[in-house]
Amino acid sequence: MDSSQFREAAHSAIEEIANYYDDLPNLPVLSSVTPGYLRPLLPDGPPQEGEAWTDIQKDIERVIKPGLTHWQSPNFMAFFPANSSYPGMLGEMYSAAFNAPAFNWICSPAITELETVVMDWVAKMIALPECYLSKGEGGGIIQGTASEVVLTAVVAARERILRRRLAHMEEGEEKLDKMAEMRGKLVAMGSEHAHSSTQKAAVIAGTRFRTVAAPKEDGFRVTGASLRKTIEECKKKGLEPFYFTATLGTTATCAVDDFQGLAEVVKDYPDIWIHVDAAYAGSALVCPEYQHLTPVLEHFDSFNFNMHKWLFTNFDCSCFFIKKRKDLIETYSITPSYLRNTFSDSGLVTDYRDWQIPLGRRFRSLKVWFVLRSYGVKGLQALIRKHIGLGEYFHSLIASRKDIFTVLTGPDFALTTFTVNPPKPRGVSETAADQPDPAHESYTNDFMADAEGQYRENANQVTKEVYEKVNSKGEIFISSSVVCGIYMIRIVSANILAEKKYLKRAFEILVEAAEEVVKAKGGEQK
């Protein structure tokens, strides 16, 4: 493909992509294919002779689109959004054109320096404390995902505590043996509702992992007291807690941990690395009404959020901010002769390979630069506030049908979670409270002493059936979760095409499904 053919193919591809986005509201949000659908549609191997782009492009429609889940559809209300935007796409195009592994400054100075600048822009935009800016001891780096960031932080935290505790020892075999012994006693911690990436990172780092309780009565958030208790329990067993993932917007409910309480704990345990995972909800910090959450972050070691979730920057783009960049550099800086150069040796440039696990990296700052300049801070604030308003609207719909649904949490950062009320046997009298009276004969009998437990089991079963019925119809796509033994449905509508009419229709679908499930069970809705 020469430059002339590229121009023609690119024009055709862009036209097809633009048409795809225009048609998104009319497409089924979920694919209807079955596992293994693709292999029979493709040859057993690659062609021996090159094919024309027109023939290749036809297969996008024929074999790829049928297997897509349309994350940009306004009917996609599951998980958290993974937003795309035209400026972000343009950034990806230029990044591909300027293709370079960018492991150090000399690879392409613009790749490194633009990243430093735009990460400072982002830090200021979301009101991070100054300690996270590059002008001091900190700075920002773009990584792939929040999970990758957590692993990077866990390994750096592991090595930091080893350096601190064994600084008195001379380098050699004895110190290496002591480090290996200590690693076996190190404990990484995370909320029982934190993302699973912390546990996975502990496995990869070869350390232990402990969950920190975040019960319903505490709003599903970790308090300082809860973290302190876990630390003390570990120390009584001769273990050494060294890392904790605090969360700003948990995956299940968007709960925010007790940052002030955690900051008090840090004063007594300064060797514990506190990383704040704000993968989804961190984008809301562009709005001043959420920036009261940021001042306390100066007491922690690192912070991360994904612009590829709620800030309209194509996947992947995870913004990782570190308070002391030397904590990363002292862990990840290994310089063989083939990576040495005058600029790196001078110490006057940033080599982001020393801030991360991989060596190479993509030119991701271009799409951030394009998005920030295209929307502007006010444009991004307007979109976030629109989605917050849509979340409040949907919450009001769910709350209006207390006979069918019980709101569990929200609306928090546009997310509402709720359960479906289990049916009660015909003839059982109503109670004044929203929740069923555990004294109802339907939950107390000779075979079931735990009335609340039986109610929860029934509610979980009904909620799960409604969830599965809704997704099986394919008009909308939603997700569920289990928190503290409660099976719940979670709805968040936060992509660029989101509107009230789609949430209203989602509510109608949920009501229809709930009524069908209750009727099938031969009961009445509470």
Coordinates of C-alpha atoms in Angstrom, one line a residue, residues 20-515:
Y20 CA -20.9 3.5 12.5
Y21 CA -21.1 6.2 15.2
D22 CA -24.1 7.8 13.6
D23 CA -25.9 4.4 13.6
L24 CA -25.0 3.3 17.1
P25 CA -28.4 4.1 18.8
N26 CA -30.1 1.8 16.3
L27 CA -27.7 -1.2 16.7
P28 CA -28.4 -4.1 19.2
V29 CA -26.0 -3.3 22.1
L30 CA -25.1 -7.0 22.6
S31 CA -23.8 -9.4 20.1
S32 CA -25.9 -12.5 19.4
V33 CA -23.0 -14.7 18.2
T34 CA -22.1 -17.9 20.0
P35 CA -18.6 -18.9 21.2
G36 CA -16.4 -19.9 18.3
Y37 CA -18.5 -18.1 15.7
L38 CA -15.5 -16.5 13.9
R39 CA -13.2 -19.4 12.9
P40 CA -15.6 -20.9 10.4
L41 CA -15.9 -17.5 8.7
L42 CA -12.2 -17.1 8.1
P43 CA -9.7 -19.2 6.1
D44 CA -7.4 -21.6 7.8
G45 CA -4.4 -19.4 7.3
P46 CA -3.2 -16.0 5.9
P47 CA -3.4 -15.4 2.1
Q48 CA -0.3 -16.1 0.1
E49 CA -0.8 -13.0 -2.0
G50 CA -1.8 -9.6 -0.7
E51 CA -5.4 -8.5 -1.0
A52 CA -7.0 -5.2 -2.0
W53 CA -8.2 -2.9 0.8
T54 CA -11.7 -3.0 -0.6
D55 CA -11.9 -6.7 -0.1
I56 CA -10.4 -6.5 3.4
Q57 CA -12.8 -3.7 4.4
K58 CA -15.8 -5.8 3.4
D59 CA -15.0 -8.3 6.1
I60 CA -15.3 -5.6 8.9
E61 CA -19.1 -5.7 8.2
R62 CA -19.2 -9.4 7.5
V63 CA -17.3 -11.0 10.3
I64 CA -16.3 -8.3 12.9
K65 CA -19.3 -6.2 13.5
P66 CA -21.6 -9.2 14.3
G67 CA -19.2 -10.0 17.2
L68 CA -19.1 -6.6 18.8
T69 CA -20.5 -5.4 22.0
H70 CA -21.2 -1.7 21.3
W71 CA -19.7 0.1 24.3
Q72 CA -20.4 3.5 22.8
S73 CA -24.1 2.7 22.4
P74 CA -26.5 4.8 24.6
N75 CA -28.0 1.4 25.6
F76 CA -24.7 0.3 27.2
M77 CA -25.2 0.7 30.9
A78 CA -23.0 -2.0 32.3
F79 CA -19.7 -2.0 34.2
F80 CA -18.3 1.6 33.7
P81 CA -18.1 3.4 30.4
A82 CA -15.1 3.1 28.0
N83 CA -15.6 6.3 26.2
S84 CA -14.2 7.2 22.8
S85 CA -14.2 10.5 21.0
Y86 CA -13.2 11.8 17.6
P87 CA -10.3 13.9 18.9
G88 CA -9.1 10.7 20.7
M89 CA -9.3 8.7 17.5
L90 CA -7.2 11.4 15.7
G91 CA -4.6 11.1 18.5
E92 CA -4.4 7.4 17.9
M93 CA -3.9 7.9 14.2
Y94 CA -1.0 10.3 14.7
S95 CA 0.4 8.0 17.4
A96 CA 0.4 5.1 14.9
A97 CA 2.0 7.3 12.2
F98 CA 4.8 8.4 14.5
N99 CA 5.3 4.8 15.7
A100 CA 8.1 4.5 18.2
P101 CA 8.7 2.4 21.4
A102 CA 9.7 5.6 23.3
F103 CA 11.6 3.9 26.1
N104 CA 13.8 6.9 26.7
W105 CA 14.0 10.6 25.8
I106 CA 16.3 10.2 22.8
C107 CA 13.8 7.9 21.1
S108 CA 11.6 10.9 20.3
P109 CA 11.9 13.9 22.7
A110 CA 8.4 15.1 21.8
I111 CA 6.9 11.9 23.1
T112 CA 8.4 12.2 26.5
E113 CA 8.1 16.0 26.9
L114 CA 4.5 16.2 25.8
E115 CA 3.5 13.5 28.3
T116 CA 5.2 15.4 31.1
V117 CA 3.3 18.6 30.1
V118 CA -0.1 17.1 29.6
M119 CA 0.1 15.1 32.8
D120 CA 0.8 18.3 34.7
W121 CA -2.2 19.8 32.9
V122 CA -4.4 16.9 34.0
A123 CA -3.1 17.1 37.6
K124 CA -4.0 20.8 37.8
M125 CA -7.4 20.2 36.1
I126 CA -8.5 17.7 38.7
A127 CA -6.9 19.8 41.6
L128 CA -4.3 17.2 42.7
P129 CA -2.0 18.6 45.4
E130 CA 1.2 20.2 44.0
C131 CA 3.3 17.3 45.3
Y132 CA 2.1 15.3 42.2
L133 CA 3.4 17.9 39.7
S134 CA 6.7 17.4 37.8
K135 CA 8.2 20.7 39.0
G136 CA 8.8 19.1 42.4
E137 CA 9.6 15.5 43.4
G138 CA 6.6 13.9 41.8
G139 CA 5.0 13.7 38.4
G140 CA 2.6 11.9 36.1
I141 CA 3.0 9.0 33.6
I142 CA 0.4 7.4 31.2
Q143 CA 0.1 3.7 31.6
G144 CA -2.2 1.1 30.1
T145 CA -4.8 0.3 32.8
A146 CA -5.5 0.9 36.5
S147 CA -4.6 -2.7 37.1
E148 CA -1.1 -2.2 35.5
V149 CA -0.7 0.9 37.7
V150 CA -1.6 -1.1 40.9
L151 CA 1.0 -3.7 40.0
T152 CA 3.6 -1.0 39.4
A153 CA 2.8 0.6 42.8
V154 CA 2.8 -2.7 44.7
V155 CA 6.2 -3.7 43.3
A156 CA 7.6 -0.3 44.0
A157 CA 6.2 -0.3 47.5
R158 CA 7.7 -3.8 48.2
E159 CA 11.1 -2.6 47.1
R160 CA 10.8 0.7 49.1
I161 CA 10.2 -1.0 52.4
L162 CA 13.0 -3.4 51.8
R163 CA 15.4 -0.6 51.0
R164 CA 14.3 1.3 54.1
R165 CA 14.5 -1.7 56.5
L166 CA 17.8 -3.0 55.2
A167 CA 19.6 0.2 54.4
H168 CA 22.1 -0.6 57.2
M169 CA 23.3 -3.8 55.5
E170 CA 26.1 -4.0 53.0
E171 CA 25.3 -5.2 49.5
G172 CA 25.9 -8.9 49.1
E173 CA 24.5 -12.4 49.5
E174 CA 23.5 -11.9 53.1
K175 CA 21.4 -8.9 52.3
L176 CA 19.8 -10.7 49.3
D177 CA 18.9 -13.6 51.6
K178 CA 17.4 -11.2 54.2
M179 CA 15.3 -9.5 51.4
A180 CA 14.0 -12.8 50.3
E181 CA 13.0 -13.7 53.8
M182 CA 11.2 -10.3 54.3
R183 CA 9.3 -10.6 51.1
G184 CA 7.6 -13.7 52.4
K185 CA 6.2 -11.7 55.3
L186 CA 5.0 -8.7 53.4
V187 CA 1.2 -8.0 53.1
A188 CA -0.6 -6.0 50.5
M189 CA -4.0 -4.8 51.5
G190 CA -7.2 -3.7 49.8
S191 CA -10.8 -3.1 50.6
E192 CA -13.1 -6.1 50.3
H193 CA -14.8 -4.1 47.6
A194 CA -11.6 -2.9 45.9
H195 CA -10.8 -4.0 42.4
S196 CA -9.3 -7.5 42.1
S197 CA -6.2 -6.0 40.6
T198 CA -4.7 -5.6 44.1
Q199 CA -4.9 -9.2 44.9
K200 CA -3.5 -10.2 41.5
A201 CA -0.6 -7.7 41.9
A202 CA 0.2 -9.3 45.3
V203 CA 0.3 -12.7 43.6
I204 CA 2.6 -11.4 40.9
A205 CA 4.8 -9.6 43.4
G206 CA 5.1 -12.7 45.6
T207 CA 3.6 -11.2 48.7
R208 CA 0.6 -12.0 50.8
F209 CA -2.8 -10.2 50.5
R210 CA -5.4 -9.3 53.1
T211 CA -8.8 -7.7 52.6
V212 CA -9.9 -4.8 54.8
A213 CA -13.5 -4.8 55.9
A214 CA -15.9 -2.3 54.5
P215 CA -19.4 -3.3 55.7
K216 CA -22.7 -1.9 54.7
E217 CA -23.1 0.1 57.9
D218 CA -19.9 2.0 56.9
G219 CA -21.3 2.7 53.5
F220 CA -19.2 0.0 51.9
R221 CA -16.1 2.1 52.5
V222 CA -12.9 1.4 54.4
T223 CA -12.5 3.5 57.5
G224 CA -9.3 4.4 59.3
A225 CA -10.3 2.2 62.2
S226 CA -10.9 -0.8 59.9
L227 CA -7.5 -0.4 58.2
R228 CA -5.7 0.0 61.5
K229 CA -7.4 -3.2 62.8
T230 CA -6.1 -5.2 59.8
I231 CA -2.6 -3.8 60.2
E232 CA -2.5 -4.7 63.9
E233 CA -3.8 -8.2 63.2
C234 CA -1.1 -8.8 60.6
K235 CA 1.6 -7.5 62.9
K236 CA 0.5 -9.8 65.7
K237 CA 1.2 -12.7 63.4
G238 CA 4.7 -11.4 62.6
L239 CA 3.6 -10.1 59.2
E240 CA 4.5 -6.7 57.7
P241 CA 1.8 -4.7 55.9
F242 CA 3.5 -2.5 53.2
Y243 CA 0.8 -1.4 50.8
F244 CA -2.9 -0.5 50.7
T245 CA -5.2 0.4 47.8
A246 CA -7.6 3.1 48.8
T247 CA -10.5 3.6 46.5
L248 CA -12.3 6.7 45.2
G249 CA -15.3 5.1 43.6
T250 CA -15.4 1.3 44.2
T251 CA -16.3 -0.9 41.3
A252 CA -19.5 -2.2 42.8
T253 CA -21.0 0.9 44.4
C254 CA -18.7 3.9 43.7
A255 CA -18.1 4.2 47.5
V256 CA -15.2 6.5 48.6
D257 CA -13.0 5.3 51.4
D258 CA -12.5 7.4 54.5
F259 CA -9.5 9.3 53.2
Q260 CA -9.2 11.5 56.4
G261 CA -9.2 8.4 58.6
L262 CA -6.7 6.7 56.4
A263 CA -4.4 9.7 56.5
E264 CA -4.3 9.5 60.3
V265 CA -3.3 5.8 60.1
V266 CA -0.4 6.7 57.7
K267 CA 1.1 8.9 60.4
D268 CA 1.6 5.9 62.6
Y269 CA 2.7 3.5 59.7
P270 CA 4.8 5.7 57.3
D271 CA 6.2 2.6 55.5
I272 CA 2.8 1.6 54.2
W273 CA 2.4 2.8 50.6
I274 CA -1.1 4.2 50.1
H275 CA -2.3 4.2 46.5
V276 CA -5.6 5.8 45.5
D277 CA -7.4 4.0 42.8
A278 CA -9.9 6.4 41.2
A279 CA -10.2 4.6 37.9
Y280 CA -13.7 5.7 37.0
A281 CA -14.8 8.3 39.5
G282 CA -11.6 10.3 39.4
S283 CA -12.8 11.9 36.2
A284 CA -15.5 13.8 38.2
L285 CA -12.7 15.7 39.8
V286 CA -12.7 18.0 36.8
C287 CA -15.7 19.6 38.5
P288 CA -15.0 21.9 41.4
E289 CA -17.9 20.4 43.4
Y290 CA -15.9 17.2 43.8
Q291 CA -12.5 18.7 44.4
H292 CA -13.0 18.7 48.2
L293 CA -11.8 15.1 47.9
T294 CA -8.3 16.0 46.7
P295 CA -6.4 18.0 49.4
V296 CA -6.0 14.9 51.7
L297 CA -4.2 13.1 48.8
E298 CA -1.0 14.9 49.7
H299 CA -0.7 12.3 52.6
F300 CA -0.6 9.4 50.2
D301 CA 2.0 8.0 47.8
S302 CA 0.2 7.7 44.4
F303 CA -3.0 8.4 42.6
N304 CA -4.5 7.0 39.4
F305 CA -7.6 7.4 37.2
N306 CA -8.5 6.3 33.7
M307 CA -9.2 9.0 31.1
H308 CA -10.3 6.1 28.9
K309 CA -13.3 5.5 31.1
W310 CA -15.2 8.8 31.7
L311 CA -13.0 11.5 30.1
F312 CA -13.6 10.7 26.4
T313 CA -10.0 9.5 25.6
N314 CA -9.8 6.2 23.7
F315 CA -8.5 3.1 25.5
D316 CA -5.8 2.8 26.8
C317 CA -5.0 5.8 28.9
S318 CA -4.5 5.4 32.6
C319 CA -3.1 8.5 34.4
F320 CA -0.7 7.6 37.2
F321 CA 0.6 10.3 39.5
I322 CA 3.4 9.7 42.0
K323 CA 4.4 11.9 44.9
K324 CA 8.1 10.9 44.9
R325 CA 9.2 9.7 41.5
K326 CA 12.4 8.4 43.0
D327 CA 10.3 5.6 44.6
L328 CA 9.7 4.3 41.1
I329 CA 13.1 5.1 39.6
E330 CA 14.9 3.3 42.4
T331 CA 12.9 0.2 41.7
Y332 CA 12.7 0.1 37.9
S333 CA 15.9 1.8 36.7
I334 CA 18.2 -0.7 35.1
T335 CA 20.5 0.7 32.5
P336 CA 22.4 -1.8 30.3
S337 CA 25.0 -0.3 27.9
Y338 CA 22.6 -0.3 24.9
L339 CA 20.3 2.1 26.6
R340 CA 22.9 4.6 27.7
N341 CA 23.1 8.0 26.1
T342 CA 24.5 11.4 26.9
F343 CA 21.1 12.9 27.7
S344 CA 20.0 10.2 30.0
D345 CA 23.4 10.1 31.8
S346 CA 23.2 13.8 32.3
G347 CA 20.1 13.5 34.5
L348 CA 18.4 16.4 32.7
V349 CA 15.7 14.3 30.9
T350 CA 13.0 12.0 31.9
D351 CA 13.2 8.3 30.8
Y352 CA 9.7 6.9 31.5
R353 CA 11.0 3.4 31.2
D354 CA 12.3 3.9 34.7
W355 CA 8.8 4.6 36.0
Q356 CA 7.1 1.4 34.8
I357 CA 7.4 -2.3 34.3
P358 CA 7.6 -2.5 30.5
L359 CA 10.5 -1.0 28.5
G360 CA 8.6 0.4 25.5
R361 CA 5.6 2.6 25.5
R362 CA 3.2 4.3 23.1
F363 CA 2.7 7.9 22.2
R364 CA -0.5 8.2 24.3
S365 CA -0.1 11.8 25.3
L366 CA -1.2 12.9 21.8
K367 CA -4.8 11.8 22.3
V368 CA -4.9 13.4 25.8
W369 CA -3.6 16.7 24.3
F370 CA -6.2 16.5 21.5
V371 CA -9.1 15.8 23.8
L372 CA -8.1 18.5 26.3
R373 CA -7.8 21.1 23.6
S374 CA -10.9 20.0 21.7
Y375 CA -13.3 20.0 24.6
G376 CA -11.6 22.4 27.0
V377 CA -12.1 22.1 30.8
K378 CA -15.5 23.6 30.6
G379 CA -16.6 21.2 27.9
L380 CA -15.4 18.2 30.0
Q381 CA -17.2 19.6 33.0
A382 CA -20.4 19.9 31.1
L383 CA -20.3 16.3 29.9
I384 CA -19.6 15.0 33.4
R385 CA -22.4 17.1 34.9
K386 CA -24.8 15.9 32.2
H387 CA -24.1 12.2 33.2
I388 CA -24.4 13.0 36.9
G389 CA -27.8 14.5 36.1
L390 CA -28.8 11.4 34.2
G391 CA -27.8 9.2 37.2
E392 CA -30.0 11.3 39.4
Y393 CA -32.9 11.0 37.0
F394 CA -32.6 7.2 36.8
H395 CA -32.3 7.0 40.6
S396 CA -35.6 8.9 40.9
L397 CA -37.3 6.4 38.6
I398 CA -36.1 3.4 40.6
A399 CA -37.0 5.2 43.9
S400 CA -40.6 5.9 42.5
R401 CA -41.3 2.1 42.5
K402 CA -40.6 1.0 46.1
D403 CA -43.1 -1.7 45.6
I404 CA -40.7 -3.4 43.1
F405 CA -37.2 -2.0 43.8
T406 CA -35.1 -1.2 46.8
V407 CA -32.2 1.3 46.2
L408 CA -29.0 0.1 47.7
T409 CA -26.6 2.9 46.9
G410 CA -26.5 6.1 44.8
P411 CA -26.8 8.0 42.8
D412 CA -23.0 8.2 43.2
F413 CA -20.9 9.4 40.2
A414 CA -23.9 8.6 38.0
L415 CA -24.2 5.0 39.4
T416 CA -27.3 3.6 41.1
T417 CA -27.4 0.1 42.6
F418 CA -30.6 -1.6 43.6
T419 CA -32.2 -4.9 44.4
V420 CA -35.6 -6.4 43.3
N421 CA -38.0 -7.0 46.1
P422 CA -38.9 -10.7 46.5
P423 CA -42.6 -11.7 46.1
K424 CA -44.7 -12.3 49.2
P425 CA -47.3 -15.1 49.4
R426 CA -50.8 -14.1 48.6
G427 CA -52.8 -13.1 51.7
V428 CA -49.9 -11.8 53.7
S429 CA -50.7 -8.4 55.1
E430 CA -48.7 -5.3 54.1
T431 CA -46.3 -3.6 56.5
A432 CA -45.8 0.1 56.9
A433 CA -42.0 -0.1 56.3
D434 CA -40.4 -0.3 53.0
Q435 CA -38.7 -3.6 53.9
P436 CA -40.8 -6.7 54.6
D437 CA -41.4 -7.5 58.2
P438 CA -39.2 -10.5 59.1
A439 CA -42.1 -11.7 61.3
H440 CA -44.1 -12.5 58.2
E441 CA -45.1 -16.2 58.2
S442 CA -43.3 -16.4 54.8
Y443 CA -40.0 -15.9 56.5
T444 CA -40.6 -17.5 60.0
N445 CA -41.5 -21.1 60.3
D446 CA -40.4 -24.3 61.8
F447 CA -37.7 -24.8 59.1
M448 CA -36.2 -21.3 58.9
A449 CA -35.0 -19.6 62.1
D450 CA -33.1 -16.8 60.3
A451 CA -35.9 -14.7 58.8
E452 CA -33.6 -12.0 57.5
G453 CA -31.4 -14.6 55.9
Q454 CA -34.3 -16.2 54.1
Y455 CA -35.5 -12.8 52.9
R456 CA -32.0 -11.9 51.6
E457 CA -31.7 -15.3 49.8
N458 CA -35.1 -14.8 48.1
A459 CA -34.2 -11.2 47.1
N460 CA -30.9 -12.3 45.7
Q461 CA -32.5 -15.0 43.6
V462 CA -35.2 -12.7 42.2
T463 CA -32.7 -9.9 41.5
K464 CA -30.4 -12.3 39.7
E465 CA -33.3 -13.6 37.6
V466 CA -34.4 -10.1 36.6
Y467 CA -30.8 -9.2 35.7
E468 CA -30.4 -12.2 33.5
K469 CA -33.8 -11.7 31.8
V470 CA -33.0 -8.1 31.0
N471 CA -29.7 -9.0 29.4
S472 CA -31.2 -12.0 27.5
K473 CA -33.5 -9.6 25.7
G474 CA -30.6 -7.7 24.3
E475 CA -32.1 -4.2 24.1
I476 CA -29.9 -2.9 26.9
F477 CA -26.8 -4.2 28.5
I478 CA -26.5 -4.0 32.4
S479 CA -24.2 -5.5 35.0
S480 CA -24.6 -6.9 38.5
S481 CA -22.4 -7.4 41.5
V482 CA -22.5 -9.0 45.0
V483 CA -21.5 -6.9 48.0
C484 CA -21.6 -8.2 51.6
G485 CA -23.8 -11.0 50.4
I486 CA -26.3 -8.7 48.6
Y487 CA -26.9 -9.4 44.9
M488 CA -27.6 -6.2 43.2
I489 CA -28.1 -4.6 39.8
R490 CA -26.0 -1.6 38.9
I491 CA -26.9 1.0 36.2
V492 CA -24.6 3.7 34.9
S493 CA -25.1 5.6 31.7
A494 CA -22.1 7.8 31.0
N495 CA -21.1 7.8 27.4
I496 CA -21.4 10.6 24.9
L497 CA -24.7 9.5 23.4
A498 CA -26.4 9.0 26.8
E499 CA -29.9 10.6 27.1
K500 CA -32.9 10.5 29.4
K501 CA -35.0 8.6 26.9
Y502 CA -32.6 5.6 26.9
L503 CA -32.7 5.5 30.7
K504 CA -36.5 5.8 30.8
R505 CA -36.7 2.8 28.4
A506 CA -34.2 0.9 30.6
F507 CA -36.4 1.5 33.6
E508 CA -39.5 0.2 31.7
I509 CA -37.6 -2.9 30.7
L510 CA -36.6 -3.5 34.3
V511 CA -40.1 -3.1 35.5
E512 CA -41.5 -5.5 32.9
A513 CA -38.8 -8.1 33.8
A514 CA -39.4 -7.8 37.5
E515 CA -43.2 -8.2 37.1

